[in-house]
CSV table of C-alpha atoms in Angstrom, one decimal:
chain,number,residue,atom,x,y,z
A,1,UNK,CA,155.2,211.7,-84.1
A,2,UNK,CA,158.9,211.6,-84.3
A,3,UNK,CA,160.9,209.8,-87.5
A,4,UNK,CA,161.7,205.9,-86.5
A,5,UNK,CA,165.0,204.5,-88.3
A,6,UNK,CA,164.5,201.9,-90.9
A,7,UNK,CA,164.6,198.3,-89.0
A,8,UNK,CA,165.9,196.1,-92.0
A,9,UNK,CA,169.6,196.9,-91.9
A,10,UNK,CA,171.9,194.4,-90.5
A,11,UNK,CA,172.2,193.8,-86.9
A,12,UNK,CA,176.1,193.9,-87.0
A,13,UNK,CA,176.9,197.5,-86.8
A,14,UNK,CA,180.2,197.2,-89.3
A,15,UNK,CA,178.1,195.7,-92.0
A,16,UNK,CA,175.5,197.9,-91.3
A,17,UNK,CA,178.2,200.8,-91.7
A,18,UNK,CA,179.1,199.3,-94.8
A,19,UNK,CA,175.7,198.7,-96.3
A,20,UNK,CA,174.7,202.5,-95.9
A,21,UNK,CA,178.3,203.2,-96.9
A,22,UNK,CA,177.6,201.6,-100.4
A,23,UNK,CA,174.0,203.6,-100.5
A,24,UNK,CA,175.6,206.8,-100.0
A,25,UNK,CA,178.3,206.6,-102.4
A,26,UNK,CA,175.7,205.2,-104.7
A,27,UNK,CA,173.6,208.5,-104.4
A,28,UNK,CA,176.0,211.0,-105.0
A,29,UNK,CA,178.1,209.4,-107.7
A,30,UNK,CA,179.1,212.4,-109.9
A,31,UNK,CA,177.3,215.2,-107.2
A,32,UNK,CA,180.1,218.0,-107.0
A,33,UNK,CA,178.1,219.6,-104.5
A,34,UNK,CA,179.7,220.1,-101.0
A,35,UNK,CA,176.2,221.4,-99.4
A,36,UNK,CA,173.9,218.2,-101.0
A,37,UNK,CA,176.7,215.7,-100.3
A,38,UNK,CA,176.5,216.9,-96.5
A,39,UNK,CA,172.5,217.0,-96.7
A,40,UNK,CA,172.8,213.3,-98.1
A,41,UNK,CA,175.0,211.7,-95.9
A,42,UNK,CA,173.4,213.7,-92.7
A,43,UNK,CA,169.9,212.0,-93.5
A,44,UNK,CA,170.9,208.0,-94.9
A,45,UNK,CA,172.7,207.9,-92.0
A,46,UNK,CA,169.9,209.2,-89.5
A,47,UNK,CA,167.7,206.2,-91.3
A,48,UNK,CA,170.4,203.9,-90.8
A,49,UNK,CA,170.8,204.2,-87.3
A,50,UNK,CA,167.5,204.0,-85.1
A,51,UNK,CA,169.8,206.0,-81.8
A,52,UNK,CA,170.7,208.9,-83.7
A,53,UNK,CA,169.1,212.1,-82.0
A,54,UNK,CA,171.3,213.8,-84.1
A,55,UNK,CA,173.2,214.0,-87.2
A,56,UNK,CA,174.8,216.4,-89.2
A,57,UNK,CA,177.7,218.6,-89.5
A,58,UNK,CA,179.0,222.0,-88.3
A,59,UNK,CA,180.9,224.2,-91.6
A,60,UNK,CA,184.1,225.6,-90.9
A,61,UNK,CA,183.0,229.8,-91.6
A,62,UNK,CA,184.9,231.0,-94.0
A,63,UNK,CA,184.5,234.5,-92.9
A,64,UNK,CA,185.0,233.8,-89.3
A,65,UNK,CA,188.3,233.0,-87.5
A,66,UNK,CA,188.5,229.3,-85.8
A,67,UNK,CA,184.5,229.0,-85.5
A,68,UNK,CA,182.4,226.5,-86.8
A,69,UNK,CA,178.4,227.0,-87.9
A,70,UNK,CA,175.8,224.9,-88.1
A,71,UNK,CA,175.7,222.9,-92.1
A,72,UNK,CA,173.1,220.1,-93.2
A,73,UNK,CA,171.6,217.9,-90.8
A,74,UNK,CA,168.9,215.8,-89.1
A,75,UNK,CA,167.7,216.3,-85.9
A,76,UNK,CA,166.6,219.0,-83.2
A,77,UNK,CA,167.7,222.4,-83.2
A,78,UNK,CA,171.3,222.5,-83.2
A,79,UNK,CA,173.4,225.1,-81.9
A,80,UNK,CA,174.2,227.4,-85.0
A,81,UNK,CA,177.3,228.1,-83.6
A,82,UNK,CA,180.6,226.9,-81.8
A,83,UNK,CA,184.0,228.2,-81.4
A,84,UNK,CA,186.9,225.8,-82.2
A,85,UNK,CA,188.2,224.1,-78.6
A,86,UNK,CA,185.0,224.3,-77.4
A,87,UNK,CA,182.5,221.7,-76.9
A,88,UNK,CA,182.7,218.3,-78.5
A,89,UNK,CA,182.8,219.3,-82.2
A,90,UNK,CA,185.0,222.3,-80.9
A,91,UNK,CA,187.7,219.8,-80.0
A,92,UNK,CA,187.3,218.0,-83.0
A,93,UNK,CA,187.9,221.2,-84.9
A,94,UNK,CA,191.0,222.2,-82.4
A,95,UNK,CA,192.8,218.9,-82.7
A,96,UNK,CA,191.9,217.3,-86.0
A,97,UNK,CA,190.9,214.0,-84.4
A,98,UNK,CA,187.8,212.1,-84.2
A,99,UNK,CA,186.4,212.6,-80.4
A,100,UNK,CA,184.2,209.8,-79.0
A,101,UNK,CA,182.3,210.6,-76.1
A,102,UNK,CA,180.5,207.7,-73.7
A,103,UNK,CA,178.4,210.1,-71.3
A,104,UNK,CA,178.2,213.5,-73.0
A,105,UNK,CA,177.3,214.7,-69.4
A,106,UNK,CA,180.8,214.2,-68.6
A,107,UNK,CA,182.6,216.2,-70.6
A,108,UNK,CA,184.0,219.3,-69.8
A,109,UNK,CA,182.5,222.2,-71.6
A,110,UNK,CA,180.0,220.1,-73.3
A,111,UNK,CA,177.3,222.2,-75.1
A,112,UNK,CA,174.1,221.1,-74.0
A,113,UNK,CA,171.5,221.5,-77.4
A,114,UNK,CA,169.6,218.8,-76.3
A,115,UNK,CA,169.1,217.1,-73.3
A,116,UNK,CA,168.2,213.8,-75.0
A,117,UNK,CA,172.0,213.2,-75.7
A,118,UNK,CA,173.8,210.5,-73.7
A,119,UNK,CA,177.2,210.4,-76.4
A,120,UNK,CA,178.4,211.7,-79.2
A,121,UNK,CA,181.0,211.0,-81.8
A,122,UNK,CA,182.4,213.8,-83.9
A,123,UNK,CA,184.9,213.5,-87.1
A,124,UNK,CA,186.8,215.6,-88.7
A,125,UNK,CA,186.2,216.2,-92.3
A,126,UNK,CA,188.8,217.1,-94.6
A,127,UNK,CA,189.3,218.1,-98.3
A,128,UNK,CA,190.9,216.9,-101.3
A,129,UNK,CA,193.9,219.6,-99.8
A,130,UNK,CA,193.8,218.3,-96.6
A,131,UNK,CA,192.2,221.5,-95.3
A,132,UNK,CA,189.6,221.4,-92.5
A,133,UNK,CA,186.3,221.8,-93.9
A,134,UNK,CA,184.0,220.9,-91.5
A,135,UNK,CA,183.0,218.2,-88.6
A,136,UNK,CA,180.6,215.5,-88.8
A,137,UNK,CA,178.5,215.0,-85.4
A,138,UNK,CA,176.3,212.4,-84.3
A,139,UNK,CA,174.8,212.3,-80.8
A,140,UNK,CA,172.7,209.4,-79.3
A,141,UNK,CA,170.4,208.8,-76.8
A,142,UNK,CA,171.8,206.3,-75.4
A,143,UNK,CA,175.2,206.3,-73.6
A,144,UNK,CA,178.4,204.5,-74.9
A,145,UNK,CA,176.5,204.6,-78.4
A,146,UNK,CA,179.8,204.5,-80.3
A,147,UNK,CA,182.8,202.8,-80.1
A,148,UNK,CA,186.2,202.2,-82.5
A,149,UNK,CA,183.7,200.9,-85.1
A,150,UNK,CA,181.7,204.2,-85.5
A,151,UNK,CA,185.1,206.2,-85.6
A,152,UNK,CA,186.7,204.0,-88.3
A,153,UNK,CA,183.6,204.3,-90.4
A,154,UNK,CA,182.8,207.3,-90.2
A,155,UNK,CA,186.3,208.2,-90.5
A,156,UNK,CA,186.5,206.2,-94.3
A,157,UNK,CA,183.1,207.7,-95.4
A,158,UNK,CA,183.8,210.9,-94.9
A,159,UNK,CA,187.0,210.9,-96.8
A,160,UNK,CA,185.3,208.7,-99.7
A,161,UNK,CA,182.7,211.2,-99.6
A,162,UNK,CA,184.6,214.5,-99.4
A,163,UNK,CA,188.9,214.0,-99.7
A,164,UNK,CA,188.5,211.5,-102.6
């Protein structure tokens, strides 16, 4: 049997954003570490959200030139590595700008780790520096999942949760 979301968050995805927002911060008031903060925010969000297929993030390797491996998440196998520019979370990585994908099938270069995935959002996350530490990726089974609303809020918790 496969993990069902919780059903008693709000309908209205920007308070529901904010109400798991305000969970998260909650839970890792005073946590220094990058690796638990990531495990954290990977799973409340995969409860918050009942068409997540996938959440988590992919670590900029330190000891690797423009790639990015596989970090904390929820989810399927993900691919445990992905070169910057390439792929979804590559261009995320390349360009430093959230990507929001309607029909994952659709994209150019798109890396295929599960077929379930109609879209996919990936962020950019940032340190305190304003160095690239990593991207956060969610993929959904349905298509046209996310939208402006998704990117803003994503976009605020993961510099509440790792540039603040």
């Amino acid at each position: 049997m496969s993990y069902v979301a919780r059903s008693d968050r709000p309908a209205d995805k920007a308070a529901r954003y904010a109400e798991v927002e305000a969970e998260i911060l909650a839970v890792l008031d005073g946590e220094p570490d990058r690796v638990a903060r990531m495990a954290t925010v990977s799973s409340m969000l995969a409860d918050a959200f009942e068409d997540y297929l996938w959440t988590g993030f992919y670590v900029v390797d330190s000891t690797k030139l423009r790639e990015l491996v596989v970090g904390p998440y929820q989810g399927t196998l993900g691919c445990l590595r992905i070169p910057f520019g390439k792929g979804v979370c590559g261009a995320a990585a390349e360009t430093g700008r959230t990507q929001v994908v309607e029909d994952v099938h659709a994209f150019p270069g798109h890396i295929a780790c599960d077929g379930r995935s109609e879209s996919e959002i990936v962020v950019p996350v940032f340190d305190r520096q304003g160095e690239l530490v990593a991207v956060f990726d969610v993929d959904a089974t349905r298509k046209a999942a996310f939208d402006v609303v998704d990117a803003e809020a994503l976009e605020g918790l993961m510099k509440k949760v790792f540039a603040a």
